[in-house]
XYZ file of C-alpha atoms in Angstrom:
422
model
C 6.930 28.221 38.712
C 9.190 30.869 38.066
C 6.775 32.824 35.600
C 4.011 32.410 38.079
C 6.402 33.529 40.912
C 7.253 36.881 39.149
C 3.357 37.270 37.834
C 3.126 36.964 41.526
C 5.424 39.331 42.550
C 4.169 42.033 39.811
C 0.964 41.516 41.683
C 1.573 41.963 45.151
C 3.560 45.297 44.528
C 1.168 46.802 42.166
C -1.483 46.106 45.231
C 0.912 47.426 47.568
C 0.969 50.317 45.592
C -2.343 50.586 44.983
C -2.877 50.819 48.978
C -0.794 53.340 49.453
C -2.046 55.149 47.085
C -5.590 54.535 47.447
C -4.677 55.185 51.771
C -3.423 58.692 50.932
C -6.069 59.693 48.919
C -8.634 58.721 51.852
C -6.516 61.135 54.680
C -5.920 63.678 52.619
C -9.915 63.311 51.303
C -11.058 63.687 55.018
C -8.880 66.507 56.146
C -10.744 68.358 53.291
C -13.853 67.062 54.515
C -13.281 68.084 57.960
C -11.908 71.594 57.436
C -14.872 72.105 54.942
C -17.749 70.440 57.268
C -16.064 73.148 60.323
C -16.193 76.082 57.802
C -19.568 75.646 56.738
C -20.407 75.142 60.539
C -18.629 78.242 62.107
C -20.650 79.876 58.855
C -23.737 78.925 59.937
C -22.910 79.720 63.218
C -21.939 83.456 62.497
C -24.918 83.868 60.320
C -27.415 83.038 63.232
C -25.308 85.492 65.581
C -25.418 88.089 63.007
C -29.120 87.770 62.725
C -29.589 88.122 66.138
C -26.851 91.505 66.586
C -29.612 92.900 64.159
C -32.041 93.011 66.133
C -30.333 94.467 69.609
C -30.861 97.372 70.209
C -30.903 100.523 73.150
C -33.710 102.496 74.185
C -33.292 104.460 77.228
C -30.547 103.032 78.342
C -31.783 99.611 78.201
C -30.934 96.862 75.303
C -33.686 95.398 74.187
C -34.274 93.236 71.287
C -36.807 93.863 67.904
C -39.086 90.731 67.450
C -38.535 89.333 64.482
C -41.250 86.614 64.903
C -38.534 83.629 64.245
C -39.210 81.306 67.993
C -36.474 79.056 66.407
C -33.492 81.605 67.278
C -34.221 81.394 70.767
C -33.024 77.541 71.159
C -29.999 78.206 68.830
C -29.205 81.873 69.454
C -28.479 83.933 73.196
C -28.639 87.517 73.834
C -27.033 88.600 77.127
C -26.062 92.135 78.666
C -24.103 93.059 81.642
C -23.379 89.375 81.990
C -27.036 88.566 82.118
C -29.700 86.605 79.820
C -32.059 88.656 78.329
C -32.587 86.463 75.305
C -33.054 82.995 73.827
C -33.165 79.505 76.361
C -30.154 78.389 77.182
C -29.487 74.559 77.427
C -28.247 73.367 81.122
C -25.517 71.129 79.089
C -24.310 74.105 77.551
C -24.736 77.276 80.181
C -21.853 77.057 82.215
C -19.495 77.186 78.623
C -21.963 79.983 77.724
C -21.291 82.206 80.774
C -17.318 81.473 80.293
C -17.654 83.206 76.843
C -19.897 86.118 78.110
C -17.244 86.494 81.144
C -14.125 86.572 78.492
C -16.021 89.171 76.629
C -14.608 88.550 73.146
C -15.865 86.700 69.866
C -14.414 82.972 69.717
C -15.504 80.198 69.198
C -15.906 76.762 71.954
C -16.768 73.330 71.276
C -18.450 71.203 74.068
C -20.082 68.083 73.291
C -21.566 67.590 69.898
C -22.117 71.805 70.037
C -19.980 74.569 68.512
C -20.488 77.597 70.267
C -19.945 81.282 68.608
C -19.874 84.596 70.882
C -20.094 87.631 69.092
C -19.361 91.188 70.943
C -22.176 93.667 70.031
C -21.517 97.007 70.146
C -23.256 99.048 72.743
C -23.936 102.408 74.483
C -22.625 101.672 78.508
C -23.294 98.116 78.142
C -21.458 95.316 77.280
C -23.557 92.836 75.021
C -22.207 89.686 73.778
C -24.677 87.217 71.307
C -24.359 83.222 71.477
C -25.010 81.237 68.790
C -24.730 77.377 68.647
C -24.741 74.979 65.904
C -25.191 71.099 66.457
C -22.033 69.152 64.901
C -23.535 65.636 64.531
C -24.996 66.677 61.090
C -21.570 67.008 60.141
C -20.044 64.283 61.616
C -22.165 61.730 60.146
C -21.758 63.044 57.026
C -17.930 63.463 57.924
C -18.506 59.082 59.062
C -20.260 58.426 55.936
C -17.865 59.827 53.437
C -15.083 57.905 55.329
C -16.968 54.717 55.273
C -17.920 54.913 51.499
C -14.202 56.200 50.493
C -12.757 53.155 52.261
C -15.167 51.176 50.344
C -14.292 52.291 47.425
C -10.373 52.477 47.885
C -11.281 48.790 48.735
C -12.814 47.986 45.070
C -10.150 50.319 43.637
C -7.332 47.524 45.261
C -9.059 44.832 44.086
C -9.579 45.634 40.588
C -5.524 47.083 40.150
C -4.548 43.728 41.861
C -7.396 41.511 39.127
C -5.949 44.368 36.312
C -2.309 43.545 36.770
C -2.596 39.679 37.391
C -4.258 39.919 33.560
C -2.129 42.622 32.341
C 0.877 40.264 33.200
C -0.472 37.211 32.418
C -0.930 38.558 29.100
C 2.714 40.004 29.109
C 4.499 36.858 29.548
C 2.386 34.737 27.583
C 4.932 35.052 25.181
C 7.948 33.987 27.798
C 5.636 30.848 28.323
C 5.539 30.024 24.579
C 9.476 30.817 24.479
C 9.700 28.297 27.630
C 7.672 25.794 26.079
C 9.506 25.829 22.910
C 12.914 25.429 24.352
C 11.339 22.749 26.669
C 9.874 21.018 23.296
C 13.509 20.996 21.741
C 15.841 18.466 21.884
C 19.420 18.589 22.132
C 20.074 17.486 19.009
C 18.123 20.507 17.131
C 20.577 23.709 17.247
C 18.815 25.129 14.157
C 15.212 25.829 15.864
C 14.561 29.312 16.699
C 11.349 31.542 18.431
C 10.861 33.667 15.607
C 8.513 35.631 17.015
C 8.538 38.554 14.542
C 9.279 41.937 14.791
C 9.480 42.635 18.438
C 6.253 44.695 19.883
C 7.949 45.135 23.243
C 10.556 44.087 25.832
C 10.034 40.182 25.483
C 9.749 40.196 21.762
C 12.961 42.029 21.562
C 14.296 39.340 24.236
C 13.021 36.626 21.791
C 14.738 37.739 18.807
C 18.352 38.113 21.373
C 17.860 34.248 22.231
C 17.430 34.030 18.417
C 20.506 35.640 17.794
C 22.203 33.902 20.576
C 21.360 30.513 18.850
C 22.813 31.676 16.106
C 26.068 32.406 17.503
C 25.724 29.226 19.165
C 24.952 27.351 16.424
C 27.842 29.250 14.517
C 30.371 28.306 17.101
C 29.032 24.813 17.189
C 29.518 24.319 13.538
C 33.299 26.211 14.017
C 34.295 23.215 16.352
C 32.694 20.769 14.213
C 35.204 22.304 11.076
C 37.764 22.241 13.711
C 37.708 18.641 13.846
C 37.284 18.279 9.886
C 40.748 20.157 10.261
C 42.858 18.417 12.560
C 41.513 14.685 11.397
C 41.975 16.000 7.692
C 45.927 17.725 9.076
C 46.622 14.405 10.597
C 45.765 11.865 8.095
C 48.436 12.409 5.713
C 51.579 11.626 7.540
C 50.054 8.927 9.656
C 49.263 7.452 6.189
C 52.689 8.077 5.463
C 54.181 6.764 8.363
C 51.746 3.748 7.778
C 52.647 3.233 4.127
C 56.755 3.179 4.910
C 55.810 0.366 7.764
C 53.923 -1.670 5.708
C 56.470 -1.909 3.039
C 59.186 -2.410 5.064
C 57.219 -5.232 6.390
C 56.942 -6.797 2.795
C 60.465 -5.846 1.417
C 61.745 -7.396 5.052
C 64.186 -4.579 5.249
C 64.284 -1.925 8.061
C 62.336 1.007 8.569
C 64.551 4.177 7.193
C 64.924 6.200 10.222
C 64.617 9.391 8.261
C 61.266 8.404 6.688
C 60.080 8.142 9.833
C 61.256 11.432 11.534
C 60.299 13.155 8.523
C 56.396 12.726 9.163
C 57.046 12.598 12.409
C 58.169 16.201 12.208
C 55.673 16.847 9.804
C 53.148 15.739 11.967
C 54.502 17.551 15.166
C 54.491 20.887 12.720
C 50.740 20.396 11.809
C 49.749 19.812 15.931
C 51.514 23.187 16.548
C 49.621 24.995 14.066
C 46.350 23.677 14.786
C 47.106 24.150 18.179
C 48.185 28.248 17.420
C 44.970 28.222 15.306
C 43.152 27.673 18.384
C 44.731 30.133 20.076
C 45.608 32.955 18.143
C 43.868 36.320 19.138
C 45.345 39.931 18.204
C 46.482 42.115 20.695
C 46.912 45.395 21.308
C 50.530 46.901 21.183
C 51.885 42.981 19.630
C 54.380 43.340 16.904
C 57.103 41.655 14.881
C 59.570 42.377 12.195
C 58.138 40.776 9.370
C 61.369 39.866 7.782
C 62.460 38.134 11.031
C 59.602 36.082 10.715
C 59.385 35.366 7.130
C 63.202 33.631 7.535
C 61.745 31.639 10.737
C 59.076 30.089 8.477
C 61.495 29.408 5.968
C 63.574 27.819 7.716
C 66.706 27.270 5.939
C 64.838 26.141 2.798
C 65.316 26.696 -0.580
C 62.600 29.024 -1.019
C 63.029 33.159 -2.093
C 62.200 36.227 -0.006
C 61.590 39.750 -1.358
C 60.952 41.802 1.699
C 60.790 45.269 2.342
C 63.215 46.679 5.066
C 61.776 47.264 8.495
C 58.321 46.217 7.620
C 56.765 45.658 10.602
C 52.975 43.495 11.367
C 50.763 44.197 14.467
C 50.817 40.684 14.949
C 52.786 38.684 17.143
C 55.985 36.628 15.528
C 54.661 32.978 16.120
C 51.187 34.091 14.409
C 52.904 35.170 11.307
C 55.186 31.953 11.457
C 52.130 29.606 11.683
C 50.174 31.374 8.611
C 53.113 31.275 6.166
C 54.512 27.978 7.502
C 51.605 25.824 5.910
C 51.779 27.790 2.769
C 55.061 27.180 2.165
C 54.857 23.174 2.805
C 51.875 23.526 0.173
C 54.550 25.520 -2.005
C 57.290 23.163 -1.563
C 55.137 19.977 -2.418
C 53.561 21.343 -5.495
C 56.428 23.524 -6.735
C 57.838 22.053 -10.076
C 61.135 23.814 -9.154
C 60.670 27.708 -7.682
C 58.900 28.463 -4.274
C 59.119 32.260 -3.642
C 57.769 35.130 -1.164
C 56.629 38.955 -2.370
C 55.633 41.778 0.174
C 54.448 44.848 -0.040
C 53.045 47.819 1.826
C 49.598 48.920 1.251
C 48.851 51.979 3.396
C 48.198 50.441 6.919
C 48.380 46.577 5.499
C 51.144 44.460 4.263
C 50.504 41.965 1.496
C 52.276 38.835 1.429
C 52.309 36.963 -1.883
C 53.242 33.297 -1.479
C 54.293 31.741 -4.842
C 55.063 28.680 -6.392
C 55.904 27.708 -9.973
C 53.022 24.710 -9.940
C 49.660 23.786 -11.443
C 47.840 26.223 -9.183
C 44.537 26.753 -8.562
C 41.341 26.161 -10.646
C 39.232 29.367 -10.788
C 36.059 27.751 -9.357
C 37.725 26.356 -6.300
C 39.647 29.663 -5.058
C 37.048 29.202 -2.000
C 36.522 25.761 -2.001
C 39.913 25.153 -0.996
C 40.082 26.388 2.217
C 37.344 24.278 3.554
C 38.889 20.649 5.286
C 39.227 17.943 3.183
C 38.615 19.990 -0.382
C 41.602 20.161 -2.941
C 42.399 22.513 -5.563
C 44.513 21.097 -8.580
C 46.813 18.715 -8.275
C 45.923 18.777 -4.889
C 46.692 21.579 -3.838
C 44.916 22.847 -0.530
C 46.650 20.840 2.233
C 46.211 23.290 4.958
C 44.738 26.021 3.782
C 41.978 25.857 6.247
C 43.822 26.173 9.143
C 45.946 29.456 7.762
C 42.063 30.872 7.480
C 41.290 29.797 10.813
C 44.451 31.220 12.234
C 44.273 34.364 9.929
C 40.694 35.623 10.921
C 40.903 35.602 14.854
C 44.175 37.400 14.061
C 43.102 40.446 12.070
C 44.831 38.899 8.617
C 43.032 37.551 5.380
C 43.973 34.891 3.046
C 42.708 34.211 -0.119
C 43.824 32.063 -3.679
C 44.478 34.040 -6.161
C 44.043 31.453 -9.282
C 46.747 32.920 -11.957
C 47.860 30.184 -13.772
C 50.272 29.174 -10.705
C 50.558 28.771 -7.038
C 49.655 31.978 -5.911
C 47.799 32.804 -1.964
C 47.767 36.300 -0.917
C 48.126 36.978 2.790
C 47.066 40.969 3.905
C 48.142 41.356 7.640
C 48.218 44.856 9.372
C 50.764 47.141 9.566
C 51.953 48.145 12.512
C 51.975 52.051 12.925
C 54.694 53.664 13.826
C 54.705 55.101 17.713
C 51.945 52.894 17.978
């Protein structure tokens, strides 16, 4: 309804249009015609006066006229001197506008009925001589009538076809919005990988199609980025519930108590993986946010056994909490896999920092440097735990992460620099 509402509307302006248009060209078409049908008119009329003024003449003192055998001037064409008719037969209808022009004694020109009358002053010895000529308009104005009726015919069939033209120009147009509309209408909700593909766009709804495509895309894209989200926190979660499940259960069999510290062990544990997942979700950089870098590093240590080489007034255009929640997981992964060292390295590199995070472990394997920061994949000894939330938290913030796999625990974090009078 909507397509054939705008077809529609495409329709009804282009024959609005069209009207005016074609309206326009009619009034300004028979102006022309009338100015041209009186020009040719007062032209005729001249030339019949002028053919008469050739043949007045004087001849002792009298103005006469030279024959020139033509009968038909007489009806068309009047001679009079000293305010009297000595030439031509006047028609009643006419002779009382006739006089009026001899009496005024000047050449102009009178309409009176279907008629145009011309008075022409002829010069003369003593007398005063003035020639009439009249010229019958209805000639004109039916041909003035006809012209009008047959350009408003026309303008008519000019309307109509723009209006049939644009309702299949259109049509055509948005045939491909139809097929888009009948696609999406064909998909189910459960099918985030169809797409138009309509090819290279030829015009404005082609390149529309291949936006929607893109769109889905992103879609899709963010769709699968919650899905991994999910993989994350159930994959996060599961260890110190299992944990906290395992000390229960043999308590319950060795009928002794729960150790209190067991329990607020995961229980902290599992508080510290909400938090991150949580600042996963919602870390974004912003502009002017910075830290001290060595401020944060001792946050995420937190009173641990665990090394820091940092250079002096190094300083991240992130905010503190973000740089606490990437380093935090790496060092638990440190810490667990360690065999006795856990240890941090920065350096600055131009208008980045690099953070080495190492441990004296197993690790990582070469072929699972990428592997391990999707959810639920493990590098050696498994090493991993949390990796793919640092990524997650690391790309919305402007950092990267990576394994470096050198024979030991080794995950290089690159965060920006902040610059100075920034």
């Amino acid at each position: 309804m909507a397509v054939r509402g705008f077809r529609g509307r495409i329709v009804v302006l282009t024959v609005l249009i069209a009207t005016a248009v074609v309206a326009i060209l009619i009034v300004l078409s028979h102006v022309l015609l009338t100015k041209v049908t009186d020009a040719d008119a007062h032209d005729l009329a001249r030339s019949r006066a002028d053919a008469v003024v050739a043949s007045v003449t004087v001849v002792s003192g009298r103005v006469m006229l030279t024959e020139n055998g033509s009968e038909a001037l007489d009806e068309v064409a009047w001679v009079y001197a000293d305010g009297r008719l000595i030439d031509g037969n006047v028609t009643p209808s006419v002779v009382d506008r006739a006089e009026a022009l001899v009496r005024a004694g000047k050449s102009q020109s009178a309409y009176i009925d279907d008629y145009l009358l011309y008075a022409q002053e002829v010069p003369a010895d003593g007398h005063r001589v003035m020639v009439i000529a009249r010229v019958n308009l209805t000639p004109y104005e039916t041909s003035k009538q006809l012209s009008l009726t047959l350009s408003l015919i026309l303008g008519g069939v000019a309307i109509l076809l723009a209006g049939g033209v644009a309702h299949l120009v259109v049509r055509r147009a948005l045939r491909v919005v139809r097929e888009m509309a009948a696609l999406a209408e064909d998909w189910g909700d459960h099918e985030p990988g169809r797409r138009f593909n309509l090819g290279v766009p030829r015009d404005e709804f082609g390149a529309l199609g291949s936006t929607l495509d893109h769109l889905l895309e992103r879609v899709e894209n963010a769709l699968a980025d919650e899905r991994r989200l999910t993989d994350e926190i159930a994959h996060e979660l599961r260890t110190p519930l299992t944990v906290l499940r395992g000390e229960a259960q043999l308590a319950q069999l060795s009928d002794r108590p729960l150790p209190p510290e067991a329990v607020l062990s995961e229980v902290d544990r599992l508080d510290a993986a909400i938090t991150t997942i949580l600042r996963a979700a919602r870390a974004r950089i912003e502009a002017g946010t910075r830290c001290d870098l060595n401020s944060a590093t001792r946050q995420a240590i937190a009173g641990r056994a665990i090394e820091a080489v940092v250079p002096p007034k190094a300083e991240v255009a992130m905010a503190g909490d973000v740089v606490v929640a990437l380093l935090s997981p790496l060092l638990e992964n440190g810490l667990r896999y360690a065999r006795s060292r856990v240890w941090i390295t920065a350096r600055i590199e131009g208008e980045v920092i690099v953070v080495d995070v190492l441990d004296d472990g197993p690790g990582f394997d070469p072929a699972d440097v990428e592997r391990v920061f999707e959810a639920g994949v493990t590098g050696n000894d498994g090493h991993g735990l949390g990796l793919p939330v640092v990524r997650r938290i690391a790309g919305p913030a402007g950092a990267a992460v990576r394994a470096i796999a050198d024979g030991r625990g080794h995950v290089e974090v690159t965060l920006p620099a902040s610059r100075v009078g920034a």
